[in-house]
Coordinates of C-alpha atoms in Angstrom, one line a residue:
M1177 CA 14.1 -17.6 25.6
A1178 CA 17.7 -18.2 25.4
G1179 CA 19.4 -17.7 22.0
L1180 CA 22.8 -19.0 20.6
R1181 CA 25.2 -16.3 20.1
L1182 CA 28.2 -18.1 18.8
G1183 CA 29.2 -21.6 18.0
P1184 CA 28.7 -24.6 18.3
L1185 CA 32.4 -25.5 17.9
L1186 CA 33.3 -29.1 17.9
R1187 CA 36.5 -29.1 19.9
Y1188 CA 37.5 -32.4 21.7
V1189 CA 37.0 -35.9 20.1
D1190 CA 38.2 -38.9 22.1
W1191 CA 40.6 -41.2 20.0
D1192 CA 40.9 -43.7 23.0
T1193 CA 37.2 -44.9 23.4
G1194 CA 35.6 -43.0 20.4
E1195 CA 32.9 -42.5 22.8
T1196 CA 33.2 -38.8 23.8
A1197 CA 33.5 -35.3 22.6
T1198 CA 33.0 -31.7 23.7
I1199 CA 31.1 -29.0 22.1
W1200 CA 31.5 -25.3 22.8
V1201 CA 28.8 -22.5 22.6
E1202 CA 28.0 -19.0 23.8
A1203 CA 24.4 -18.1 24.8
D1204 CA 22.9 -14.6 25.2
R1205 CA 21.8 -15.5 28.9
P1206 CA 22.2 -18.1 31.4
C1207 CA 20.7 -21.5 30.6
T1208 CA 21.4 -25.1 30.3
A1209 CA 23.0 -26.0 26.9
E1210 CA 22.3 -29.5 25.6
V1211 CA 23.7 -31.6 22.6
R1212 CA 21.5 -34.5 21.3
C1213 CA 22.9 -36.8 18.9
A1214 CA 21.0 -38.8 16.3
D1215 CA 22.6 -42.0 17.6
G1216 CA 21.4 -41.4 21.0
A1217 CA 24.5 -39.9 22.4
G1218 CA 24.2 -36.3 24.2
G1219 CA 25.2 -34.4 27.2
T1220 CA 24.2 -31.1 29.1
A1221 CA 26.2 -28.0 30.7
R1222 CA 25.1 -25.2 32.7
T1223 CA 26.5 -22.1 31.2
F1224 CA 29.1 -19.9 33.1
Q1225 CA 29.7 -16.3 33.1
I1226 CA 32.6 -14.2 32.1
A1227 CA 32.3 -10.3 31.9
G1228 CA 28.5 -10.6 31.0
H1229 CA 28.8 -13.2 28.4
H1230 CA 27.4 -16.8 28.8
Y1231 CA 29.4 -19.9 27.8
A1232 CA 29.3 -23.7 27.9
L1233 CA 31.6 -26.4 27.1
V1234 CA 29.1 -29.7 26.7
P1235 CA 30.6 -33.1 27.2
V1236 CA 28.9 -35.4 24.9
T1237 CA 29.0 -39.2 26.0
G1238 CA 27.8 -42.4 24.7
L1239 CA 28.9 -41.8 21.0
T1240 CA 29.5 -44.7 18.6
P1241 CA 33.0 -45.7 18.0
G1242 CA 34.0 -45.5 14.3
G1243 CA 30.8 -43.7 13.3
T1244 CA 29.3 -40.2 12.3
T1245 CA 26.3 -38.8 13.9
A1246 CA 24.4 -35.7 13.4
Y1247 CA 23.7 -33.6 16.1
E1248 CA 21.6 -30.6 17.6
V1249 CA 22.2 -27.8 20.2
L1250 CA 19.3 -27.0 22.4
L1251 CA 19.3 -24.1 25.1
D1252 CA 16.9 -24.6 27.8
G1253 CA 15.2 -27.3 25.9
T1254 CA 14.6 -25.0 22.8
R1255 CA 16.6 -26.2 19.5
V1256 CA 18.9 -23.3 18.4
W1257 CA 21.0 -25.5 16.0
P1258 CA 21.1 -26.1 13.1
L1259 CA 19.7 -22.7 12.3
P1260 CA 16.5 -22.3 10.6
D1261 CA 16.4 -22.8 6.9
S1262 CA 20.3 -23.4 7.2
R1263 CA 21.9 -24.1 3.7
F1264 CA 24.5 -26.4 5.2
P1265 CA 24.5 -30.0 5.8
A1266 CA 23.8 -31.4 9.3
S1267 CA 26.6 -30.7 11.8
T1268 CA 28.0 -34.1 12.7
I1269 CA 30.6 -35.8 15.1
S1270 CA 32.8 -38.4 13.5
T1271 CA 34.6 -40.9 15.9
P1272 CA 37.5 -43.2 15.1
A1273 CA 37.2 -46.9 15.3
V1274 CA 38.2 -48.4 18.9
L1275 CA 41.6 -50.1 18.5
G1276 CA 41.9 -53.8 19.1
P1277 CA 44.9 -56.2 19.7
G1278 CA 46.7 -56.6 16.3
R1279 CA 44.5 -53.9 14.6
A1280 CA 46.1 -51.0 12.8
A1281 CA 45.6 -47.5 14.1
P1282 CA 43.0 -45.6 12.2
A1283 CA 44.2 -43.2 9.6
L1284 CA 44.6 -39.5 10.7
R1285 CA 44.2 -36.5 8.4
V1286 CA 45.4 -33.2 10.0
G1287 CA 44.6 -29.9 8.3
F1288 CA 46.8 -26.9 9.5
G1289 CA 47.6 -23.3 8.9
S1290 CA 47.9 -20.0 10.7
C1291 CA 47.2 -16.2 10.2
R1292 CA 43.5 -15.8 9.4
H1293 CA 42.0 -12.2 9.1
A1294 CA 38.2 -12.3 9.3
A1295 CA 36.7 -12.6 5.7
P1296 CA 34.5 -9.5 4.6
P1297 CA 30.7 -9.9 4.9
A1298 CA 29.1 -11.6 2.1
G1299 CA 29.1 -9.5 -1.3
E1300 CA 32.2 -7.3 -0.3
H1301 CA 35.7 -7.6 -1.2
G1302 CA 38.4 -7.5 1.1
P1303 CA 42.4 -6.8 0.7
H1304 CA 43.6 -10.3 1.3
G1305 CA 42.1 -12.5 -1.6
P1306 CA 40.2 -15.7 -1.0
D1307 CA 39.9 -17.3 2.4
A1308 CA 41.6 -20.6 2.5
L1309 CA 39.5 -22.0 5.2
D1310 CA 36.2 -20.3 4.0
T1311 CA 37.0 -22.3 0.5
L1312 CA 37.5 -25.7 2.4
A1313 CA 34.2 -25.0 4.2
A1314 CA 32.3 -24.3 0.9
R1315 CA 33.9 -27.4 -0.8
L1316 CA 32.7 -29.8 2.2
A1317 CA 29.4 -28.4 2.5
A1318 CA 28.9 -28.8 -1.4
E1319 CA 30.2 -32.4 -1.3
P1320 CA 29.6 -33.9 2.2
A1321 CA 31.0 -37.4 1.3
A1322 CA 34.4 -35.6 0.3
E1323 CA 37.4 -36.4 2.0
R1324 CA 37.9 -34.1 4.9
P1325 CA 40.3 -33.3 7.7
D1326 CA 39.8 -35.3 10.9
L1327 CA 41.2 -32.4 12.9
L1328 CA 42.3 -28.9 12.2
L1329 CA 45.1 -27.2 13.9
L1330 CA 45.0 -23.4 14.0
L1331 CA 48.5 -22.3 14.9
G1332 CA 48.0 -18.8 15.9
D1333 CA 46.7 -15.6 14.9
Q1334 CA 43.2 -16.6 15.1
V1335 CA 42.2 -13.1 15.8
Y1336 CA 44.0 -9.8 15.2
A1337 CA 43.7 -7.6 18.1
D1338 CA 46.2 -5.0 17.0
K1339 CA 44.9 -4.9 13.3
P1340 CA 41.2 -5.2 13.1
T1341 CA 39.2 -5.2 9.7
E1342 CA 37.7 -1.9 8.6
Q1343 CA 34.2 -3.1 9.8
T1344 CA 35.8 -3.8 13.3
R1345 CA 37.5 -0.3 13.3
Q1346 CA 33.9 1.3 12.6
W1347 CA 32.5 -0.7 15.6
L1348 CA 35.3 0.5 17.8
A1349 CA 34.8 4.1 16.7
A1350 CA 31.2 4.1 17.7
R1351 CA 32.1 2.7 21.0
R1352 CA 34.9 5.2 22.1
D1353 CA 37.3 7.8 21.1
L1354 CA 39.9 6.2 18.9
S1355 CA 42.2 9.3 19.4
E1356 CA 43.0 7.9 23.0
P1357 CA 45.2 4.8 23.4
P1358 CA 45.0 2.1 22.2
G1359 CA 43.3 3.8 19.2
A1360 CA 42.0 1.3 16.7
Q1361 CA 43.1 -1.7 18.5
V1362 CA 41.2 -3.9 20.9
A1363 CA 41.1 -2.4 24.4
D1364 CA 39.1 -4.9 26.6
Y1365 CA 37.3 -8.2 26.7
E1366 CA 34.3 -6.9 25.1
E1367 CA 36.0 -5.8 22.3
Y1368 CA 37.7 -9.1 22.0
T1369 CA 34.4 -10.8 21.7
R1370 CA 33.6 -8.6 18.8
L1371 CA 36.8 -10.3 17.0
Y1372 CA 35.4 -13.7 17.6
Y1373 CA 31.9 -12.7 16.5
E1374 CA 33.3 -11.4 13.3
S1375 CA 35.6 -14.3 12.6
W1376 CA 33.4 -17.5 13.7
L1377 CA 30.0 -16.0 12.8
D1378 CA 31.1 -16.2 9.1
P1379 CA 28.5 -18.8 8.0
E1380 CA 31.2 -20.9 6.3
I1381 CA 33.4 -21.0 9.1
R1382 CA 30.8 -21.3 11.7
W1383 CA 29.4 -24.7 10.0
L1384 CA 33.1 -26.0 9.5
L1385 CA 34.1 -25.5 13.1
S1386 CA 30.7 -27.0 14.1
T1387 CA 31.6 -30.5 12.2
V1388 CA 35.4 -30.8 12.1
P1389 CA 37.4 -30.9 15.6
S1390 CA 39.8 -28.0 16.1
L1391 CA 42.7 -27.5 18.1
H1392 CA 44.2 -24.0 18.9
I1393 CA 47.4 -22.0 20.1
F1394 CA 47.9 -18.3 20.2
D1395 CA 50.6 -16.3 18.4
D1396 CA 51.5 -12.6 18.7
H1397 CA 48.5 -10.8 17.0
D1398 CA 46.1 -12.7 19.2
V1399 CA 47.5 -10.3 21.8
I1400 CA 49.7 -7.7 19.9
D1401 CA 52.2 -7.7 17.2
D1402 CA 55.6 -8.8 18.7
W1403 CA 54.2 -10.0 21.9
N1404 CA 57.0 -10.6 24.4
T1405 CA 59.7 -10.0 21.9
S1406 CA 62.3 -8.7 24.6
A1407 CA 62.4 -7.5 28.0
A1408 CA 63.0 -3.8 26.6
W1409 CA 59.6 -4.3 24.8
L1410 CA 57.6 -5.8 27.7
A1411 CA 58.8 -2.9 30.2
E1412 CA 57.8 -0.3 27.5
M1413 CA 54.3 -1.9 27.3
R1414 CA 53.8 -2.2 30.9
A1415 CA 54.5 1.6 31.4
T1416 CA 51.5 2.3 29.2
P1417 CA 48.2 3.0 30.7
W1418 CA 46.2 0.7 28.4
W1419 CA 48.4 -2.5 28.4
R1420 CA 47.4 -4.2 31.4
E1421 CA 43.6 -4.5 30.2
R1422 CA 44.6 -5.4 26.9
V1423 CA 46.9 -8.2 27.9
L1424 CA 44.6 -9.8 30.7
S1425 CA 41.7 -9.5 28.1
G1426 CA 43.7 -11.2 25.6
L1427 CA 44.4 -14.0 27.9
M1428 CA 41.0 -14.3 29.3
S1429 CA 39.3 -14.4 26.0
Y1430 CA 41.9 -16.8 24.7
W1431 CA 41.1 -19.0 27.7
V1432 CA 37.2 -19.1 27.2
H1433 CA 37.2 -19.0 23.2
Q1434 CA 40.2 -21.2 22.5
H1435 CA 42.1 -22.9 25.4
L1436 CA 39.2 -24.6 27.3
G1437 CA 38.4 -26.8 24.1
N1438 CA 42.1 -28.0 23.6
L1439 CA 41.5 -29.9 27.0
S1440 CA 40.1 -33.3 27.4
P1441 CA 37.2 -34.1 29.6
A1442 CA 39.5 -35.5 32.4
E1443 CA 41.8 -32.5 32.1
L1444 CA 38.7 -30.3 32.4
A1445 CA 37.6 -32.1 35.5
A1446 CA 40.9 -31.7 37.2
D1447 CA 41.2 -27.9 36.4
A1448 CA 40.8 -25.8 39.5
L1449 CA 39.9 -22.7 37.5
Y1450 CA 37.4 -24.3 35.2
S1451 CA 35.7 -25.8 38.4
A1452 CA 35.9 -22.3 40.3
V1453 CA 34.5 -20.4 37.2
R1454 CA 31.7 -22.7 37.0
D1455 CA 30.9 -22.9 40.5
T1456 CA 30.2 -19.2 40.9
P1457 CA 27.5 -17.0 39.4
D1458 CA 30.2 -14.8 37.9
G1459 CA 33.6 -16.3 37.2
T1460 CA 34.8 -13.0 36.1
D1461 CA 37.2 -12.2 38.9
A1462 CA 38.6 -15.7 39.2
L1463 CA 39.7 -15.6 35.4
R1464 CA 41.1 -12.3 35.6
A1465 CA 43.0 -13.2 38.7
F1466 CA 44.5 -16.2 36.6
A1467 CA 45.3 -14.0 33.8
A1468 CA 47.1 -11.6 35.8
A1469 CA 49.0 -14.2 37.7
A1470 CA 50.0 -15.5 34.1
D1471 CA 51.3 -12.4 33.0
A1472 CA 53.1 -11.6 35.9
D1473 CA 54.6 -15.0 36.2
P1474 CA 54.4 -17.2 33.0
G1475 CA 55.4 -20.2 34.9
S1476 CA 52.0 -20.4 36.7
A1477 CA 50.0 -21.1 33.7
R1478 CA 50.6 -23.7 31.1
W1479 CA 49.1 -23.1 27.5
S1480 CA 50.9 -26.0 26.0
Y1481 CA 49.1 -29.3 25.7
R1482 CA 49.4 -32.9 24.5
R1483 CA 47.0 -35.1 22.5
D1484 CA 47.5 -38.7 21.3
F1485 CA 45.4 -39.9 18.3
G1486 CA 46.0 -43.6 18.3
R1487 CA 49.8 -43.7 17.2
T1488 CA 50.3 -40.2 16.3
R1489 CA 51.2 -37.8 19.1
L1490 CA 50.9 -34.0 19.1
L1491 CA 52.5 -31.7 21.3
M1492 CA 51.3 -28.0 20.9
V1493 CA 53.8 -25.8 22.2
D1494 CA 53.2 -22.3 23.7
T1495 CA 56.0 -20.2 22.1
R1496 CA 54.8 -16.7 23.2
A1497 CA 53.8 -16.7 26.9
A1498 CA 56.4 -19.0 28.2
R1499 CA 59.6 -17.1 27.2
V1500 CA 62.5 -16.1 29.3
L1501 CA 63.4 -12.5 28.2
D1502 CA 66.6 -11.9 30.3
E1503 CA 69.0 -10.9 27.5
Q1504 CA 71.6 -13.0 29.4
A1505 CA 69.2 -16.1 29.7
R1506 CA 67.0 -15.6 26.8
A1507 CA 65.0 -18.7 26.1
M1508 CA 61.7 -19.6 24.0
L1509 CA 60.6 -21.8 26.6
D1510 CA 61.4 -21.5 30.5
P1511 CA 62.8 -24.5 32.1
A1512 CA 59.5 -26.1 33.0
E1513 CA 58.3 -25.7 29.8
Q1514 CA 61.1 -27.1 28.3
Q1515 CA 61.1 -30.0 30.7
W1516 CA 57.6 -30.8 29.8
L1517 CA 58.1 -30.8 26.2
R1518 CA 61.1 -33.3 26.7
D1519 CA 59.0 -35.6 29.0
N1520 CA 56.0 -35.7 26.8
A1521 CA 58.2 -36.4 23.6
L1522 CA 60.0 -39.3 25.5
D1523 CA 57.1 -40.6 27.1
G1524 CA 56.3 -43.9 25.7
H1525 CA 59.0 -43.6 23.1
G1526 CA 58.6 -46.4 20.7
D1527 CA 54.7 -46.4 21.3
Y1528 CA 53.8 -43.8 18.6
D1529 CA 54.5 -43.8 14.7
H1530 CA 54.4 -39.8 14.2
L1531 CA 55.4 -37.2 16.4
L1532 CA 53.9 -33.7 15.7
I1533 CA 55.3 -30.6 17.4
G1534 CA 53.0 -27.6 17.0
S1535 CA 54.9 -24.7 17.2
S1536 CA 53.5 -21.3 15.8
L1537 CA 56.9 -20.1 15.0
P1538 CA 58.9 -21.9 12.6
W1539 CA 62.0 -24.1 13.9
L1540 CA 64.0 -24.0 10.5
M1541 CA 64.0 -20.8 8.8
P1542 CA 65.4 -19.5 5.6
P1543 CA 69.4 -19.6 6.4
L1544 CA 69.8 -16.0 6.0
I1545 CA 67.0 -15.2 8.5
H1546 CA 68.3 -17.7 10.9
D1547 CA 71.7 -16.3 10.9
A1548 CA 70.3 -12.6 11.2
E1549 CA 68.3 -13.7 14.3
A1550 CA 71.3 -15.2 15.9
W1551 CA 73.3 -12.2 15.2
N1552 CA 70.7 -9.9 16.5
A1553 CA 70.3 -12.1 19.7
A1554 CA 74.3 -11.7 20.2
L1555 CA 73.9 -8.0 19.7
C1556 CA 71.0 -7.5 22.0
R1557 CA 73.1 -9.4 24.8
G1558 CA 76.1 -7.0 24.4
E1559 CA 78.5 -9.1 22.4
R1560 CA 79.4 -6.0 20.4
G1561 CA 79.0 -3.4 23.1
E1562 CA 76.2 -1.2 24.3
R1563 CA 75.7 0.9 21.0
W1564 CA 75.3 -2.3 19.0
A1565 CA 73.0 -3.6 21.8
R1566 CA 70.9 -0.6 21.1
I1567 CA 70.8 -1.2 17.4
G1568 CA 70.0 -4.5 17.8
E1569 CA 67.0 -4.0 20.0
D1570 CA 65.6 -1.6 17.5
L1571 CA 66.2 -4.1 14.5
R1572 CA 64.8 -6.6 16.1
R1573 CA 61.3 -5.0 16.7
R1574 CA 61.4 -3.6 13.3
S1575 CA 62.3 -7.0 11.6
D1576 CA 60.3 -9.4 13.8
L1577 CA 63.5 -11.2 14.7
E1578 CA 62.0 -13.5 17.4
H1579 CA 61.7 -17.1 16.0
W1580 CA 63.6 -20.0 17.4
A1581 CA 66.9 -18.8 16.0
A1582 CA 66.5 -15.8 18.3
F1583 CA 66.7 -18.0 21.3
P1584 CA 69.8 -19.8 20.4
A1585 CA 70.0 -22.1 23.5
S1586 CA 66.2 -23.0 22.8
F1587 CA 66.9 -23.7 19.1
T1588 CA 69.8 -26.0 20.3
A1589 CA 67.6 -27.8 22.9
L1590 CA 64.8 -28.4 20.5
T1591 CA 67.2 -29.7 17.7
D1592 CA 68.8 -32.0 20.2
L1593 CA 65.4 -33.4 21.3
I1594 CA 64.1 -33.8 17.8
E1595 CA 67.3 -35.9 17.1
E1596 CA 67.2 -37.9 20.2
V1597 CA 63.5 -38.8 19.3
A1598 CA 64.1 -39.4 15.8
T1599 CA 67.2 -41.7 16.2
G1600 CA 67.3 -45.4 17.1
P1601 CA 65.3 -48.4 16.9
R1602 CA 62.4 -46.8 18.8
A1603 CA 62.2 -43.8 16.5
P1604 CA 58.8 -42.8 15.0
A1605 CA 58.5 -42.8 11.2
T1606 CA 58.2 -39.1 11.2
V1607 CA 58.9 -36.1 13.2
C1608 CA 57.3 -33.0 12.0
V1609 CA 57.4 -29.6 13.3
L1610 CA 54.0 -27.7 12.1
S1611 CA 54.2 -23.9 12.0
G1612 CA 52.8 -20.9 10.6
D1613 CA 53.6 -17.1 11.1
V1614 CA 55.7 -16.2 8.2
H1615 CA 53.0 -15.6 5.6
H1616 CA 54.2 -18.3 3.0
A1617 CA 54.6 -22.1 3.0
Y1618 CA 57.7 -24.2 2.7
V1619 CA 59.2 -27.7 3.6
A1620 CA 62.6 -28.0 4.8
E1621 CA 64.8 -31.1 6.2
P1622 CA 67.7 -30.9 8.6
L1623 CA 70.8 -32.7 7.3
I1624 CA 71.1 -35.1 10.3
P1625 CA 71.6 -38.9 10.3
T1626 CA 68.3 -39.8 11.9
T1627 CA 66.3 -43.0 11.6
A1628 CA 62.9 -41.1 11.3
R1629 CA 62.3 -38.5 8.5
V1630 CA 62.2 -35.1 10.1
F1631 CA 60.6 -32.1 8.3
Q1632 CA 59.6 -28.6 9.1
L1633 CA 56.4 -28.0 7.7
T1634 CA 55.2 -24.1 7.4
C1635 CA 51.8 -23.2 6.2
S1636 CA 50.7 -19.4 6.4
P1637 CA 48.6 -17.6 5.9
V1638 CA 45.0 -18.9 6.0
H1639 CA 43.6 -15.4 5.1
N1640 CA 46.2 -12.7 4.9
S1641 CA 48.7 -11.0 2.5
I1642 CA 52.5 -10.2 2.4
H1643 CA 54.3 -7.3 0.9
T1644 CA 56.2 -8.2 -2.4
A1645 CA 59.5 -7.1 -0.7
V1646 CA 59.0 -9.4 2.0
R1647 CA 58.2 -12.1 -0.6
I1648 CA 61.5 -11.2 -2.3
G1649 CA 63.3 -11.3 1.2
F1650 CA 62.2 -14.6 1.8
R1651 CA 63.2 -16.1 -1.6
F1652 CA 66.7 -14.3 -1.1
G1653 CA 66.9 -15.8 2.3
W1654 CA 67.1 -19.3 0.8
S1655 CA 69.5 -18.6 -2.0
G1656 CA 73.3 -19.3 -2.0
A1657 CA 74.0 -15.4 -1.8
G1658 CA 71.5 -15.1 1.1
R1659 CA 73.6 -18.1 3.1
R1660 CA 76.7 -16.1 2.3
L1661 CA 75.4 -12.8 3.8
G1662 CA 74.2 -14.8 6.8
R1663 CA 77.6 -16.2 7.4
L1664 CA 79.0 -12.5 7.2
L1665 CA 76.5 -11.7 10.1
A1666 CA 77.5 -14.7 12.1
R1667 CA 81.1 -13.8 11.9
H1668 CA 80.2 -10.1 13.1
G1669 CA 78.1 -11.4 16.1
R1670 CA 80.4 -14.2 17.0
T1671 CA 77.6 -16.8 16.9
G1672 CA 79.3 -19.7 15.1
R1673 CA 77.5 -22.0 13.0
P1674 CA 74.1 -23.4 13.8
P1675 CA 74.1 -26.8 15.4
V1676 CA 72.3 -28.3 12.4
S1677 CA 72.1 -27.7 8.8
W1678 CA 69.0 -27.9 6.5
R1679 CA 67.8 -27.6 3.0
R1680 CA 64.3 -26.5 1.7
T1681 CA 62.7 -29.4 -0.3
G1682 CA 59.5 -27.7 -1.1
G1683 CA 58.4 -24.1 -1.8
P1684 CA 58.3 -21.2 -1.0
W1685 CA 54.7 -20.8 -1.8
F1686 CA 52.9 -17.5 -1.5
A1687 CA 49.0 -17.5 -1.4
N1688 CA 46.2 -18.1 1.2
Q1689 CA 46.6 -21.8 1.7
L1690 CA 46.1 -24.9 4.0
M1691 CA 48.4 -27.8 4.5
T1692 CA 46.9 -31.4 5.3
L1693 CA 49.1 -34.3 6.4
A1694 CA 47.7 -37.6 6.1
L1695 CA 49.1 -40.4 8.4
S1696 CA 48.4 -44.0 7.8
G1697 CA 50.6 -46.7 9.6
R1698 CA 54.0 -45.4 9.3
N1699 CA 53.3 -43.6 6.2
A1700 CA 52.9 -39.8 5.9
R1701 CA 51.7 -37.7 3.0
L1702 CA 51.6 -34.2 2.6
R1703 CA 49.3 -32.0 0.5
L1704 CA 49.3 -28.2 0.1
D1705 CA 46.1 -26.5 -1.1
Q1706 CA 45.7 -22.8 -2.2
A1707 CA 42.6 -20.8 -2.5
R1708 CA 42.2 -19.2 -5.9
G1709 CA 39.5 -17.1 -7.8
K1710 CA 36.8 -14.9 -6.9
G1711 CA 33.3 -15.1 -5.4
K1712 CA 31.4 -18.3 -6.4
D1713 CA 34.4 -19.4 -8.6
T1714 CA 36.8 -19.6 -5.7
R1715 CA 38.3 -23.2 -5.3
L1716 CA 41.1 -25.0 -3.7
V1717 CA 44.1 -25.8 -6.0
T1718 CA 46.4 -28.4 -5.2
V1719 CA 50.1 -27.4 -5.6
L1720 CA 51.9 -30.0 -3.9
D1721 CA 50.9 -33.8 -3.2
R1722 CA 54.1 -35.5 -1.6
D1723 CA 54.9 -38.9 0.2
L1724 CA 57.1 -37.9 3.1
T1725 CA 58.2 -41.3 4.0
E1726 CA 59.2 -42.4 0.4
G1727 CA 62.8 -43.3 0.4
G1728 CA 63.1 -42.8 4.3

């Protein structure tokens, strides 16, 4: 009898018809996965095999627009979800009401954050304090009728391949000799699956992801710290005996566990790789060939994607794998990716009220850090000679100087695009760049005369920590003294002033936390909740509740 190893995860919910969704599962053997809903909707899918594991992405059709229905999962006709004696409410699928002529778009609540280390097993204490996503799940489970996100955006570092938990390090040590590279880090696909089990079998997280749709994008720790930070870094990694298996396994496991669920049923039907994997008894070779091609030629794969939710558009941007690393042509996005972003931002310009740009890495940073990254990029491309270039490369890796500012042409291109979208009679009400990565939260606004309100909304971590020295550094980076130091670095690097100025209008906040963006008509409201307390006393505390469109 087939058993459920992981999932279910509610991934796609259709906002055009309100009638379709997708549910992701992993079974312990080949089987037919089925989803049955209380309202009569449902669907089936045969599992596909990758590296000895069996997965299915079940298309659910016939849902009732504007409704909420409980569902169950069956494998070869045997019910495996909900779990026996579950203490959680039924997993449900909620769909938006279908839009009609003259009707306002349904409100949308988007929860987002990044950087989640797996929580310790029940009864054990970990080093990072209470988990914000765990705490959200516990609150929703205790109050099923409470307001909940319509969507979770997980903005990177969903797993930590290079910094596993103590429990996973012990598991790795029982599997192989950790004195051999890559040591106490993930080495292959099987070890990646351990990370997903550890993170997504957490009972609260498992239930939450079964009932709130989620969209994902990777960041560096999903593969390795500072992934694709520079051409020199990549050359060094490729010279090691273990890197190829690590990066291919990282891309393969991301495609299976995270990327597939980002796609709509129509996109899945048109995806040649998905068809190839499902049409063969074992899709491992096909997926591995795809990952190898994506690593060798980033332009051969697209991890970015677009979703429209009524009159809200989301563009989730790959800021890791699509980079151009040549120091003389350095770019966060290769030309095709940059064009994709521009085309999708301007497509139907005037037909959406809110544009959300999901970028794991913040666009607007503390001014000192921005100037330091631009200065470092100038050093590394030889602006001050070979000696300074060597110093710059070492500093880049030690200090994680690899955000948008470290790719000056890309920073300018993104700024220009945002200004173009946000200006004129067809401008939306808001343009928001949603980011994580930097282990604190803040709100920043560019000082440009746009029609729309423009924000950098940064929220991190969901469950991690930050050293006191780094906290002090981020605070100093926003200060007047920090700005003056940044200008000195800019003069040394001959970088000039950034193409835009900006100011911090909220934060910085340091905690395990989640932001929620509530969009209704042309109104937008932002809330920041932090996880506080211990054990059963852990709760979410609201530290910011702000109308983003007031005064716009």
